[in-house]
GROMACS .gro file of N, CA and C in nm:
model
  357
    1MET      N    1  10.106  11.524  11.185
    1MET     CA    2  10.227  11.464  11.135
    1MET      C    3  10.345  11.537  11.195
    2LYS      N    4  10.437  11.459  11.250
    2LYS     CA    5  10.561  11.517  11.302
    2LYS      C    6  10.667  11.505  11.194
    3ILE      N    7  10.754  11.604  11.189
    3ILE     CA    8  10.861  11.606  11.091
    3ILE      C    9  10.993  11.623  11.165
    4TYR      N   10  11.087  11.534  11.133
    4TYR     CA   11  11.220  11.540  11.193
    4TYR      C   12  11.326  11.534  11.084
    5SER      N   13  11.441  11.587  11.114
    5SER     CA   14  11.557  11.572  11.028
    5SER      C   15  11.628  11.442  11.069
    6ALA      N   16  11.686  11.373  10.973
    6ALA     CA   17  11.763  11.253  11.004
    6ALA      C   18  11.882  11.286  11.094
    7ASP      N   19  11.919  11.415  11.100
    7ASP     CA   20  12.028  11.457  11.189
    7ASP      C   21  11.982  11.464  11.334
    8THR      N   22  11.852  11.479  11.357
    8THR     CA   23  11.798  11.493  11.492
    8THR      C   24  11.781  11.357  11.559
    9TRP      N   25  11.717  11.264  11.489
    9TRP     CA   26  11.690  11.131  11.542
    9TRP      C   27  11.727  11.028  11.437
   10THR      N   28  11.786  10.919  11.480
   10THR     CA   29  11.807  10.808  11.386
   10THR      C   30  11.675  10.732  11.374
   11LEU      N   31  11.664  10.654  11.269
   11LEU     CA   32  11.543  10.572  11.252
   11LEU      C   33  11.527  10.476  11.369
   12GLU      N   34  11.637  10.422  11.417
   12GLU     CA   35  11.632  10.329  11.530
   12GLU      C   36  11.581  10.399  11.657
   13GLU      N   37  11.626  10.522  11.680
   13GLU     CA   38  11.579  10.597  11.797
   13GLU      C   39  11.430  10.626  11.787
   14LEU      N   40  11.384  10.662  11.667
   14LEU     CA   41  11.241  10.688  11.649
   14LEU      C   42  11.159  10.560  11.669
   15GLN      N   43  11.207  10.449  11.616
   15GLN     CA   44  11.137  10.323  11.635
   15GLN      C   45  11.128  10.287  11.783
   16GLU      N   46  11.235  10.312  11.857
   16GLU     CA   47  11.235  10.284  12.000
   16GLU      C   48  11.134  10.373  12.073
   17GLN      N   49  11.128  10.501  12.036
   17GLN     CA   50  11.032  10.592  12.098
   17GLN      C   51  10.889  10.548  12.070
   18VAL      N   52  10.864  10.506  11.947
   18VAL     CA   53  10.730  10.460  11.909
   18VAL      C   54  10.694  10.336  11.990
   19SER      N   55  10.787  10.242  12.000
   19SER     CA   56  10.764  10.120  12.077
   19SER      C   57  10.739  10.151  12.225
   20ASP      N   58  10.820  10.242  12.280
   20ASP     CA   59  10.805  10.281  12.421
   20ASP      C   60  10.668  10.343  12.447
   21ALA      N   61  10.608  10.404  12.344
   21ALA     CA   62  10.475  10.464  12.357
   21ALA      C   63  10.363  10.360  12.338
   22GLY      N   64  10.402  10.233  12.320
   22GLY     CA   65  10.302  10.128  12.305
   22GLY      C   66  10.240  10.121  12.167
   23ARG      N   67  10.314  10.165  12.067
   23ARG     CA   68  10.264  10.168  11.930
   23ARG      C   69  10.346  10.075  11.842
   24ARG      N   70  10.288  10.031  11.733
   24ARG     CA   71  10.359   9.953  11.631
   24ARG      C   72  10.420  10.049  11.529
   25THR      N   73  10.533  10.012  11.473
   25THR     CA   74  10.599  10.092  11.372
   25THR      C   75  10.584  10.027  11.236
   26VAL      N   76  10.553  10.107  11.135
   26VAL     CA   77  10.558  10.064  10.996
   26VAL      C   78  10.652  10.160  10.925
   27MET      N   79  10.760  10.104  10.871
   27MET     CA   80  10.860  10.185  10.801
   27MET      C   81  10.818  10.202  10.655
   28VAL      N   82  10.823  10.325  10.607
   28VAL     CA   83  10.795  10.356  10.466
   28VAL      C   84  10.927  10.405  10.405
   29PRO      N   85  10.988  10.323  10.317
   29PRO     CA   86  11.118  10.358  10.262
   29PRO      C   87  11.114  10.479  10.170
   30PRO      N   88  11.231  10.538  10.146
   30PRO     CA   89  11.237  10.657  10.062
   30PRO      C   90  11.203  10.627   9.917
   31ALA      N   91  11.147  10.727   9.851
   31ALA     CA   92  11.117  10.719   9.708
   31ALA      C   93  11.133  10.860   9.652
   32ALA      N   94  11.177  10.870   9.527
   32ALA     CA   95  11.221  10.998   9.472
   32ALA      C   96  11.117  11.076   9.393
   33ASN      N   97  11.003  11.014   9.360
   33ASN     CA   98  10.902  11.087   9.284
   33ASN      C   99  10.763  11.039   9.323
   34LYS      N  100  10.662  11.108   9.276
   34LYS     CA  101  10.524  11.080   9.314
   34LYS      C  102  10.486  10.934   9.288
   35GLU      N  103  10.513  10.885   9.169
   35GLU     CA  104  10.475  10.748   9.135
   35GLU      C  105  10.541  10.648   9.229
   36ALA      N  106  10.669  10.668   9.254
   36ALA     CA  107  10.742  10.576   9.342
   36ALA      C  108  10.690  10.585   9.486
   37VAL      N  109  10.659  10.706   9.533
   37VAL     CA  110  10.604  10.723   9.668
   37VAL      C  111  10.472  10.649   9.680
   38LEU      N  112  10.384  10.665   9.582
   38LEU     CA  113  10.254  10.598   9.586
   38LEU      C  114  10.272  10.446   9.583
   39GLU      N  115  10.365  10.397   9.503
   39GLU     CA  116  10.390  10.253   9.498
   39GLU      C  117  10.445  10.200   9.630
   40VAL      N  118  10.537  10.275   9.692
   40VAL     CA  119  10.595  10.233   9.819
   40VAL      C  120  10.487  10.226   9.928
   41PHE      N  121  10.404  10.329   9.938
   41PHE     CA  122  10.296  10.325  10.037
   41PHE      C  123  10.204  10.206  10.009
   42GLY      N  124  10.172  10.183   9.883
   42GLY     CA  125  10.086  10.071   9.848
   42GLY      C  126  10.145   9.937   9.886
   43GLN      N  127  10.274   9.920   9.865
   43GLN     CA  128  10.340   9.795   9.899
   43GLN      C  129  10.350   9.776  10.050
   44VAL      N  130  10.395   9.878  10.119
   44VAL     CA  131  10.418   9.869  10.263
   44VAL      C  132  10.287   9.845  10.338
   45LEU      N  133  10.181   9.913  10.295
   45LEU     CA  134  10.053   9.902  10.365
   45LEU      C  135   9.958   9.803  10.299
   46ASP      N  136  10.008   9.733  10.197
   46ASP     CA  137   9.932   9.628  10.130
   46ASP      C  138   9.796   9.677  10.080
   47PHE      N  139   9.800   9.790  10.007
   47PHE     CA  140   9.677   9.844   9.950
   47PHE      C  141   9.627   9.751   9.840
   48PRO      N  142   9.497   9.742   9.823
   48PRO     CA  143   9.443   9.657   9.717
   48PRO      C  144   9.483   9.707   9.578
   49GLU      N  145   9.508   9.613   9.489
   49GLU     CA  146   9.551   9.645   9.352
   49GLU      C  147   9.445   9.728   9.278
   50TYR      N  148   9.318   9.703   9.306
   50TYR     CA  149   9.212   9.770   9.231
   50TYR      C  150   9.204   9.919   9.259
   51ASP      N  151   9.274   9.965   9.363
   51ASP     CA  152   9.270  10.108   9.397
   51ASP      C  153   9.350  10.193   9.299
   52GLY      N  154   9.440  10.132   9.226
   52GLY     CA  155   9.521  10.210   9.134
   52GLY      C  156   9.635  10.279   9.206
   53VAL      N  157   9.707  10.362   9.134
   53VAL     CA  158   9.822  10.431   9.191
   53VAL      C  159   9.806  10.580   9.162
   54ASP      N  160   9.729  10.648   9.249
   54ASP     CA  161   9.713  10.791   9.238
   54ASP      C  162   9.684  10.847   9.377
   55LEU      N  163   9.676  10.979   9.387
   55LEU     CA  164   9.656  11.042   9.518
   55LEU      C  165   9.522  11.008   9.580
   56ASP      N  166   9.417  10.997   9.498
   56ASP     CA  167   9.286  10.958   9.552
   56ASP      C  168   9.291  10.818   9.611
   57ALA      N  169   9.360  10.728   9.543
   57ALA     CA  170   9.373  10.591   9.593
   57ALA      C  171   9.451  10.590   9.725
   58LEU      N  172   9.557  10.673   9.734
   58LEU     CA  173   9.633  10.682   9.859
   58LEU      C  174   9.542  10.727   9.972
   59ASN      N  175   9.462  10.830   9.946
   59ASN     CA  176   9.370  10.881  10.048
   59ASN      C  177   9.271  10.773  10.092
   60ASP      N  178   9.206  10.710   9.996
   60ASP     CA  179   9.107  10.606  10.028
   60ASP      C  180   9.171  10.490  10.102
   61SER      N  181   9.286  10.446  10.055
   61SER     CA  182   9.352  10.330  10.114
   61SER      C  183   9.403  10.360  10.255
   62LEU      N  184   9.450  10.481  10.279
   62LEU     CA  185   9.493  10.517  10.414
   62LEU      C  186   9.375  10.518  10.510
   63HIS      N  187   9.261  10.564  10.465
   63HIS     CA  188   9.141  10.560  10.550
   63HIS      C  189   9.102  10.415  10.579
   64ASP      N  190   9.109  10.330  10.477
   64ASP     CA  191   9.080  10.188  10.499
   64ASP      C  192   9.180  10.126  10.595
   65PHE      N  193   9.307  10.161  10.578
   65PHE     CA  194   9.411  10.111  10.667
   65PHE      C  195   9.385  10.156  10.810
   66ALA      N  196   9.350  10.283  10.828
   66ALA     CA  197   9.319  10.335  10.962
   66ALA      C  198   9.201  10.260  11.023
   67ASP      N  199   9.099  10.232  10.942
   67ASP     CA  200   8.985  10.155  10.991
   67ASP      C  201   9.029  10.016  11.037
   68SER      N  202   9.117   9.952  10.959
   68SER     CA  203   9.161   9.817  10.995
   68SER      C  204   9.243   9.818  11.123
   69VAL      N  205   9.319   9.924  11.146
   69VAL     CA  206   9.397   9.935  11.270
   69VAL      C  207   9.303   9.943  11.389
   70SER      N  208   9.198  10.022  11.379
   70SER     CA  209   9.106  10.038  11.491
   70SER      C  210   9.023   9.912  11.514
   71GLU      N  211   8.999   9.835  11.408
   71GLU     CA  212   8.917   9.715  11.420
   71GLU      C  213   8.993   9.593  11.467
   72ASP      N  214   9.126   9.590  11.450
   72ASP     CA  215   9.200   9.468  11.484
   72ASP      C  216   9.239   9.457  11.630
   73GLU      N  217   9.208   9.558  11.709
   73GLU     CA  218   9.231   9.559  11.853
   73GLU      C  219   9.377   9.533  11.889
   74GLN      N  220   9.467   9.576  11.804
   74GLN     CA  221   9.610   9.572  11.832
   74GLN      C  222   9.654   9.714  11.863
   75PRO      N  223   9.778   9.731  11.907
   75PRO     CA  224   9.826   9.866  11.937
   75PRO      C  225   9.816   9.957  11.814
   76PRO      N  226   9.804  10.086  11.836
   76PRO     CA  227   9.800  10.181  11.724
   76PRO      C  228   9.931  10.178  11.645
   77VAL      N  229   9.927  10.237  11.526
   77VAL     CA  230  10.039  10.232  11.433
   77VAL      C  231  10.098  10.372  11.412
   78THR      N  232  10.230  10.377  11.403
   78THR     CA  233  10.299  10.498  11.361
   78THR      C  234  10.376  10.465  11.234
   79LEU      N  235  10.347  10.538  11.128
   79LEU     CA  236  10.422  10.526  11.004
   79LEU      C  237  10.545  10.615  11.015
   80ILE      N  238  10.662  10.560  10.988
   80ILE     CA  239  10.784  10.640  10.980
   80ILE      C  240  10.821  10.645  10.832
   81TRP      N  241  10.796  10.762  10.772
   81TRP     CA  242  10.815  10.782  10.628
   81TRP      C  243  10.948  10.851  10.606
   82GLN      N  244  11.038  10.784  10.536
   82GLN     CA  245  11.168  10.838  10.503
   82GLN      C  246  11.156  10.922  10.375
   83VAL      N  247  11.183  11.052  10.388
   83VAL     CA  248  11.161  11.144  10.277
   83VAL      C  249  11.295  11.200  10.228
   84PRO      N  250  11.340  11.158  10.109
   84PRO     CA  251  11.466  11.210  10.057
   84PRO      C  252  11.451  11.356  10.011
   85ALA      N  253  11.561  11.429  10.013
   85ALA     CA  254  11.558  11.570   9.975
   85ALA      C  255  11.501  11.590   9.835
   86VAL      N  256  11.534  11.501   9.743
   86VAL     CA  257  11.487  11.517   9.606
   86VAL      C  258  11.334  11.514   9.597
   87TYR      N  259  11.267  11.436   9.683
   87TYR     CA  260  11.121  11.430   9.677
   87TYR      C  261  11.057  11.554   9.738
   88ARG      N  262  11.121  11.618   9.832
   88ARG     CA  263  11.063  11.736   9.896
   88ARG      C  264  11.046  11.852   9.798
   89THR      N  265  11.114  11.846   9.684
   89THR     CA  266  11.098  11.950   9.583
   89THR      C  267  10.992  11.913   9.479
   90ASP      N  268  10.939  11.792   9.487
   90ASP     CA  269  10.836  11.746   9.393
   90ASP      C  270  10.703  11.814   9.426
   91ARG      N  271  10.628  11.852   9.324
   91ARG     CA  272  10.499  11.920   9.346
   91ARG      C  273  10.401  11.838   9.428
   92SER      N  274  10.412  11.707   9.423
   92SER     CA  275  10.317  11.622   9.495
   92SER      C  276  10.348  11.608   9.643
   93PHE      N  277  10.467  11.651   9.686
   93PHE     CA  278  10.506  11.632   9.826
   93PHE      C  279  10.404  11.693   9.923
   94GLY      N  280  10.364  11.816   9.900
   94GLY     CA  281  10.267  11.882   9.987
   94GLY      C  282  10.133  11.811   9.988
   95LEU      N  283  10.090  11.761   9.873
   95LEU     CA  284   9.963  11.689   9.865
   95LEU      C  285   9.968  11.558   9.943
   96VAL      N  286  10.079  11.486   9.932
   96VAL     CA  287  10.093  11.361  10.007
   96VAL      C  288  10.092  11.392  10.157
   97CYS      N  289  10.160  11.499  10.198
   97CYS     CA  290  10.158  11.539  10.340
   97CYS      C  291  10.016  11.569  10.387
   98GLU      N  292   9.939  11.640  10.306
   98GLU     CA  293   9.800  11.671  10.342
   98GLU      C  294   9.717  11.543  10.356
   99ILE      N  295   9.737  11.449  10.266
   99ILE     CA  296   9.664  11.321  10.271
   99ILE      C  297   9.701  11.245  10.399
  100LEU      N  298   9.829  11.243  10.432
  100LEU     CA  299   9.873  11.175  10.554
  100LEU      C  300   9.816  11.243  10.679
  101GLN      N  301   9.815  11.375  10.681
  101GLN     CA  302   9.758  11.447  10.795
  101GLN      C  303   9.609  11.421  10.807
  102ASP      N  304   9.540  11.416  10.694
  102ASP     CA  305   9.397  11.386  10.696
  102ASP      C  306   9.373  11.246  10.751
  103ALA      N  307   9.454  11.151  10.712
  103ALA     CA  308   9.439  11.013  10.762
  103ALA      C  309   9.463  11.008  10.912
  104GLU      N  310   9.560  11.085  10.960
  104GLU     CA  311   9.583  11.092  11.105
  104GLU      C  312   9.460  11.147  11.177
  105PHE      N  313   9.407  11.257  11.127
  105PHE     CA  314   9.290  11.319  11.187
  105PHE      C  315   9.172  11.222  11.186
  106TYR      N  316   9.152  11.157  11.073
  106TYR     CA  317   9.041  11.062  11.055
  106TYR      C  318   9.051  10.947  11.157
  107SER      N  319   9.171  10.899  11.182
  107SER     CA  320   9.187  10.779  11.263
  107SER      C  321   9.190  10.805  11.413
  108GLY      N  322   9.196  10.929  11.453
  108GLY     CA  323   9.211  10.956  11.596
  108GLY      C  324   9.351  10.918  11.639
  109ARG      N  325   9.363  10.835  11.739
  109ARG     CA  326   9.495  10.797  11.789
  109ARG      C  327   9.549  10.670  11.725
  110ASP      N  328   9.470  10.604  11.640
  110ASP     CA  329   9.511  10.476  11.584
  110ASP      C  330   9.621  10.484  11.479
  111LEU      N  331   9.639  10.601  11.418
  111LEU     CA  332   9.740  10.617  11.314
  111LEU      C  333   9.812  10.750  11.333
  112ALA      N  334   9.945  10.743  11.336
  112ALA     CA  335  10.027  10.863  11.342
  112ALA      C  336  10.134  10.853  11.234
  113VAL      N  337  10.184  10.968  11.192
  113VAL     CA  338  10.286  10.971  11.087
  113VAL      C  339  10.403  11.057  11.133
  114ILE      N  340  10.523  11.002  11.113
  114ILE     CA  341  10.646  11.077  11.134
  114ILE      C  342  10.718  11.080  11.000
  115ALA      N  343  10.748  11.199  10.951
  115ALA     CA  344  10.828  11.214  10.830
  115ALA      C  345  10.971  11.245  10.872
  116VAL      N  346  11.065  11.168  10.820
  116VAL     CA  347  11.206  11.189  10.851
  116VAL      C  348  11.274  11.241  10.726
  117PHE      N  349  11.316  11.366  10.731
  117PHE     CA  350  11.381  11.428  10.615
  117PHE      C  351  11.526  11.381  10.609
  118GLN      N  352  11.558  11.322  10.494
  118GLN     CA  353  11.694  11.275  10.470
  118GLN      C  354  11.766  11.373  10.379
  119HIS      N  355  11.896  11.364  10.376
  119HIS     CA  356  11.977  11.453  10.292
  119HIS      C  357  11.986  11.402  10.151
   0.00000   0.00000   0.00000
């Protein structure tokens, strides 16, 4: 997982870099707490409702998403996750980062994550 400050790159510049690398971009909007972050990932990545809204479900669903990316024979995906300052102080922030890194490792080159730290 790459981490950038919103002062370093704009979202548009990051999207352009991802596109230039032959990858698809999926934007993950900012959310201020664990529950909201899990809901946003679920909505953006269209996770199944039966998975629930917890860290285990995020992990399982990201692995399923990575599998679907590799099976659909389309370009690989880069998630651009907008992370507000308030969420970086939440206890779950580190756990979500670990889950995202694990999903990247699991998927090989099919899934990458960029976290953009906002003020």
